[in-house]
Structure formats: C-alpha cells, structure tokens
Amino acid sequence: MVVMIEMNTDQIYQLAQLVGIKLDDQRAEAILSKLKTVLDELNLIPDDVLNGVEPDSTFTYQGEEVDG
Amino acid sequence: MGNNDIHYNNISDLASKLYQKQISPVELTQAYLKRIESFDDTLRSFITVVKEDAISRAKEMEKTIHSGNYIGPLHGIPIAVKDIIFTRGILTTAGSKILSTHMPKEDSSIIDNLMKSGAILIGKLNLSEFAIGGTTVHPYGTPRNPWNTDHTPGGSSSGSGVAVAGGLCAGALGSDTLGSIRGPSSYCGIVGLRPTYGRVSRQGVIPMSWSLDTIGPMTRTVKDCAILLRAIAGPDRRDYSSKAIGVPDYLKQINGGIQGLKIAIPKEMFEFEGLNHEIRDAVFDAITIFETLGASLTNVSLPMSVRSGAIGVSIADVEASSFHIDNLRSRGYEYDWNTRNRLETAALMPANLYIKAQRVRSIIRQELDDILTTNDIIITPTSPVLPPIVEKSTGLPGGLYQGDADMGRRRFISPAALAGLPAISIPCGFSDSGLPIGLQLIAKAFNEELLFKTGYSYERETEWHSSHPDI
C-alpha cells in the first residue's frame, strides 16, 4: 500500500527547531516543496518490495576477499 | 580556432612531443596560462591560477626530461583540479564563501600521485558550491559552456568541464557523487570517467557524500582519460574505502577492439518521455556503430532505476547535511540559497526514509549486477536534455524545487553511482543548435579497462572528440 504523507510548514518549523536550524517563511515553503517531492517519490516504492532487503552503503565486490 | 593548436593537443600527443623535446613543459604551461588570461574572464572556469608555481614546476620538469629521467605520459603536462581537492598552501574554497580563506596544510593523496607522475598543477577549478549542484549564485563567477556561453556547462565539476573543452588545460580532475563528472563532460563535449567506488582515494577531498563520492579524470579523449586515471588510482591506507586492487596499464589493451562485446540497452532510459529526440537519435547512431564493430545488443529493463534520482538525492543530501550541520546552524546565511535549501531539506529527512533509500539502493545495485552478469556494458544517454541556458539551469534564489525535471535527469546518472560501478561519458554528437551530446557506458566494478577499450573503439570511428569550441 502506498501512503502519501501530508505535510505543512508548521511541521517543517517544528522539525527545523529540533535540528537547530532557524527558518524564514520563504525557506520553509521551499523546504516543504522539496521534501514533499522526495518523500512522495520514496513512498511510490511499496514497502513489500523491500522484504528481506538490507540497506547497502558499503561495497564488497564480486570476487573480493572479505575477512571474518 | 584551428584544431592543430597546441592547447587542443591530446595528452598522448603532447607526451610524445615533450619526450622528443619538440616542445618544452615551460612553453606548454605558458600557452595554457595565456589561454586562461585571454578567455577565463568570460568562461570563469578557474577559481585560482597558480601561475608562478606552475612555471617553476614546469622548469623543474623540463630539467628532468632533458636529463633523461622521463617519468611517463603526464611528465610536463599541465593539469587543473576541482577546488575541493586539498592542495598544500593553495586556496581550496569548495566554491563557497565559507572557505574563502581556506589553505590546506597538506596535499591530498591524489595530488601526491599526480606530482609523482610529473604533472604540473596549473590551478583550481570552479564548481557548484561544495560539489552539491544547483548553485544559483557562484561566489567566484558563473562558469559558462564554451560551446555557447549562454548555456551551462553543468555541475558540479563545472570548471573542469569548461577548462578541458575550452583548451585551458590538458586535462582535469573532477568529482562524481551522483553524476558531477559525467554531466559536465556530456554538456561540454568531453570524456569524463566516474571510477569504481574505492578505485581512487578520497583522502584530502572535501566530502559531499561518504558512500557515493569518487574522484575521476575529465579529458578530451578516451586515451587521455586512461592515462590520467592510471596516475591517480590505487590503494591508499589513508582512505578506508580504498580497495587493495591493482591498477592495470589501461593503454595495453585499449586497441583490442570490441568484437563479441555484449551491450545492454535499458528501456527505461530510452523510453523516458523527457528524453530529447536529438539525444536519443545520437545515442542510437552510436549503438549502430558499436554493432558494426562487432558488439551484440540486448534490450533489458532496470525497473527501479526510475526511482534512482530520489534515492540518490535522499542518500547524498542527507550525508552532506550531516557534514555541514554545524555551519548550517551558525553560518547558514553564507551558503548559496539553493545549496542551503538542499542541505536544510535533507537535515529534516526522517531517518527511516534514509534507510529505506539505502535498501532501495541494494535493489538498484542488484538490478545492475544481474544485467552485467550476462552483458559486458550498459549504454544510456548521459543526460536526457541538452545543456540548459544558465538561468534556467539553476532557477532563482527562493524558487520552488523543480522536482520532475531534476528527478528525470538524475535517473540516467544515479544508478551507476548508487551501485558503485564505473561509468564513462563520451561525446557522440551535437544538436542542431551546436550543443554537445554524450553517451554513457557502465561496466562491472573495477573494469574501467573495458570502458576505455569500448570508448576508444568508438572514438576511432568518429570525429566528435576532434571538434572544439570557437571561443
């Protein structure tokens, strides 16, 4: 199931406060716009395709010897 | 500008002339310095030109060549590097006001390697702020595409693309997190390689994204790209991601041809509705040439690559925001408007979505690995669009995010980056308006040799690499 996230600038201000970033209205709107786009894209990927998939951030290449 | 002018000579040709003492490193360095002085007020490819150091180094290299101690094909060759690479005692700004007085105390490992090869550092090249891309106001001047200065050279290795295409240096280094070498190479009509993650040390390079950053060569020909990669590649104990895998002599097999090569054509790239028809035609023309040279073609699918733009941005920007968080809190106003927007947005990204992006990255990597198990090379356009005009490429400070356009463009260059695979952009034509077009080849990890061999086979059949902008 794909869930689209509802967000508004009040939530952006709250999150920014937690992170320690001060915003003005123009930047809060711009952040909201970008964050929505990225989150909507990510949410188009159904969670069930990720069953059994681990996060990948370091690489071991085919044929490479690994210790341990 | 005639094509036989010394500044447009290939590194391999220059090396032969230097070895035979037909030209001297000092003459060559002076020729590039003169070009920079004449044209860089408009092109804005350099942030710092190290004129005196370069001449002094050129004299030193001239002496060693004349004394019979020739090192190799980069000996006496003037090279410029992106201004995120640490150079001892030379301003290293990362294209940001925040580092406007930053003088590293040490050279990076790749500068050490370049110096060992006998190269001459001629200057530091302009870029999108902190290599993040989409800078709206460049504090050190807006880089311009030498093929048409109304258009962008792309980013973030903007200056590297401009300086190489404009004949302001013999070759350059750029960095590629999610396409920052391949994009400008395509837009500027040059060759640019993103090496396998771990092939080239990242030590002494200001990071954008620890898990995606790579440093690679940008040159006018495939052979030059191979020469430059060989000089900078190899294991480095000072970089934990560096792999202890030997660096082959890429020139040894470069003439070998591509008879029997298996090339995969992913439908998601060629059926993309935002793909410019001139680019599609140029890349299909190139595919026909590969087939004529003995390659076989297979249509394949990379379904998750459609989402790779969002995945790449989610990972790279979140990692970048972690690196920049202190400055965002205390000196946020000193960042470019758009850089700040990207970093602040990423700082607010929920952790579970960052992890989701990393899990999708695993799927994208598996898709590419599966295709490269039964095929040797994946071919795509490097960019679906021609270089936009400068203002449209960056938007305006305060503007809203152009999500669809950005994500569409990124789906072409993000998959190889997310999978840690090597990918090269090679010139394959021009639009009717005279703007360059590039194709991208992706290979298995650490098989840069095959990319060079394939690219060189194509280059021998075409003249695109011999065209230079009339600046």
Coordinates of C-alpha atoms in Angstrom, one line a residue, chain A residues 1 5 7 11-24 26-47 49-62 64, chain B residues 196-198 211 243 245 304 306-307 310-311 313-314 317 325 328-329 337 340-342 344-345 347-350 353 355-363 365 397-401 403-404 406-407 417-421 445-446:
Chain A
M1 CA 0.0 0.0 0.0
I5 CA 2.5 11.9 3.5
M7 CA 3.0 17.9 5.4
Q11 CA 5.7 20.7 10.8
I12 CA 8.7 22.0 8.9
Y13 CA 9.3 24.7 11.5
Q14 CA 9.0 22.1 14.3
L15 CA 11.5 19.7 12.7
A16 CA 13.9 22.6 12.0
Q17 CA 13.7 23.6 15.6
L18 CA 14.6 20.1 16.7
V19 CA 17.6 20.1 14.4
G20 CA 18.7 23.6 15.5
I21 CA 18.1 25.4 12.2
K22 CA 16.3 28.8 12.0
L23 CA 14.0 29.3 9.0
D24 CA 12.0 32.1 7.5
Q26 CA 10.3 31.6 2.2
R27 CA 12.8 28.9 3.1
A28 CA 10.2 26.9 5.0
E29 CA 8.0 26.8 1.8
A30 CA 10.9 25.8 -0.3
I31 CA 11.9 23.0 2.0
L32 CA 8.4 21.8 2.2
S33 CA 8.2 21.7 -1.6
K34 CA 11.4 19.7 -2.0
L35 CA 10.8 17.4 0.9
K36 CA 7.3 16.5 -0.4
T37 CA 8.7 15.7 -3.8
V38 CA 11.4 13.4 -2.4
L39 CA 9.1 11.7 0.1
D40 CA 6.4 11.2 -2.5
E41 CA 8.9 9.6 -4.8
L42 CA 10.2 7.3 -2.0
N43 CA 6.6 6.4 -1.0
L44 CA 5.9 5.3 -4.5
I45 CA 8.1 2.3 -3.7
P46 CA 5.9 -0.1 -1.9
D47 CA 7.4 -1.5 1.3
V49 CA 9.4 -5.0 -2.4
L50 CA 11.9 -4.4 0.4
N51 CA 11.1 -7.6 2.2
G52 CA 14.5 -9.3 3.1
V53 CA 16.5 -6.4 1.6
E54 CA 19.2 -4.9 3.8
P55 CA 20.5 -1.3 3.4
D56 CA 23.5 -1.0 1.2
S57 CA 26.1 1.6 1.9
T58 CA 29.4 -0.1 1.7
F59 CA 30.5 -2.3 -1.1
T60 CA 32.0 -5.7 -1.4
Y61 CA 32.6 -6.6 -5.0
Q62 CA 32.3 -9.9 -6.7
E64 CA 36.8 -9.7 -3.5
Chain B
T196 CA 34.6 2.4 -9.4
Y197 CA 33.9 3.5 -5.8
G198 CA 37.2 2.6 -4.0
S211 CA 29.2 6.5 0.5
K243 CA 40.3 -1.1 -2.3
I245 CA 43.1 -3.9 -6.1
M304 CA 13.9 0.5 -10.0
V306 CA 13.1 5.1 -12.5
R307 CA 13.3 6.0 -8.8
A310 CA 15.1 10.3 -5.5
I311 CA 17.1 7.6 -3.9
V313 CA 19.3 12.7 -3.6
S314 CA 18.0 11.2 -0.4
D317 CA 22.0 15.1 0.6
I325 CA 25.2 20.8 10.1
L328 CA 24.1 25.4 8.7
R329 CA 23.3 26.3 12.3
W337 CA 20.4 29.9 -1.5
R340 CA 21.3 25.8 1.8
N341 CA 17.8 24.7 0.7
R342 CA 19.1 21.2 -0.3
E344 CA 18.4 22.0 5.2
T345 CA 15.8 19.9 3.5
A347 CA 18.6 17.7 7.6
L348 CA 14.9 17.2 8.2
M349 CA 14.6 13.9 6.3
P350 CA 13.2 11.2 8.6
L353 CA 13.3 7.1 4.9
I355 CA 17.3 3.7 5.5
K356 CA 14.5 3.0 3.0
A357 CA 16.6 4.7 0.3
Q358 CA 19.6 2.6 1.3
R359 CA 17.5 -0.5 1.0
V360 CA 16.2 0.5 -2.5
R361 CA 19.8 1.2 -3.4
S362 CA 20.5 -2.5 -2.7
I363 CA 17.8 -3.4 -5.2
R365 CA 22.6 -2.4 -7.4
P397 CA 17.0 32.1 -5.3
G398 CA 13.8 31.5 -3.4
G399 CA 12.3 29.4 -6.2
L400 CA 10.5 26.1 -5.5
Y401 CA 12.1 22.8 -6.3
G403 CA 11.2 18.1 -8.8
D404 CA 10.1 16.3 -12.0
D406 CA 15.5 17.1 -11.6
M407 CA 14.4 13.5 -10.9
A417 CA 26.7 5.9 -8.7
L418 CA 24.4 4.0 -6.3
A419 CA 25.9 0.7 -7.4
G420 CA 29.5 1.9 -7.0
L421 CA 30.2 1.0 -10.7
A445 CA 33.3 -2.9 -10.7
F446 CA 37.0 -2.3 -11.4

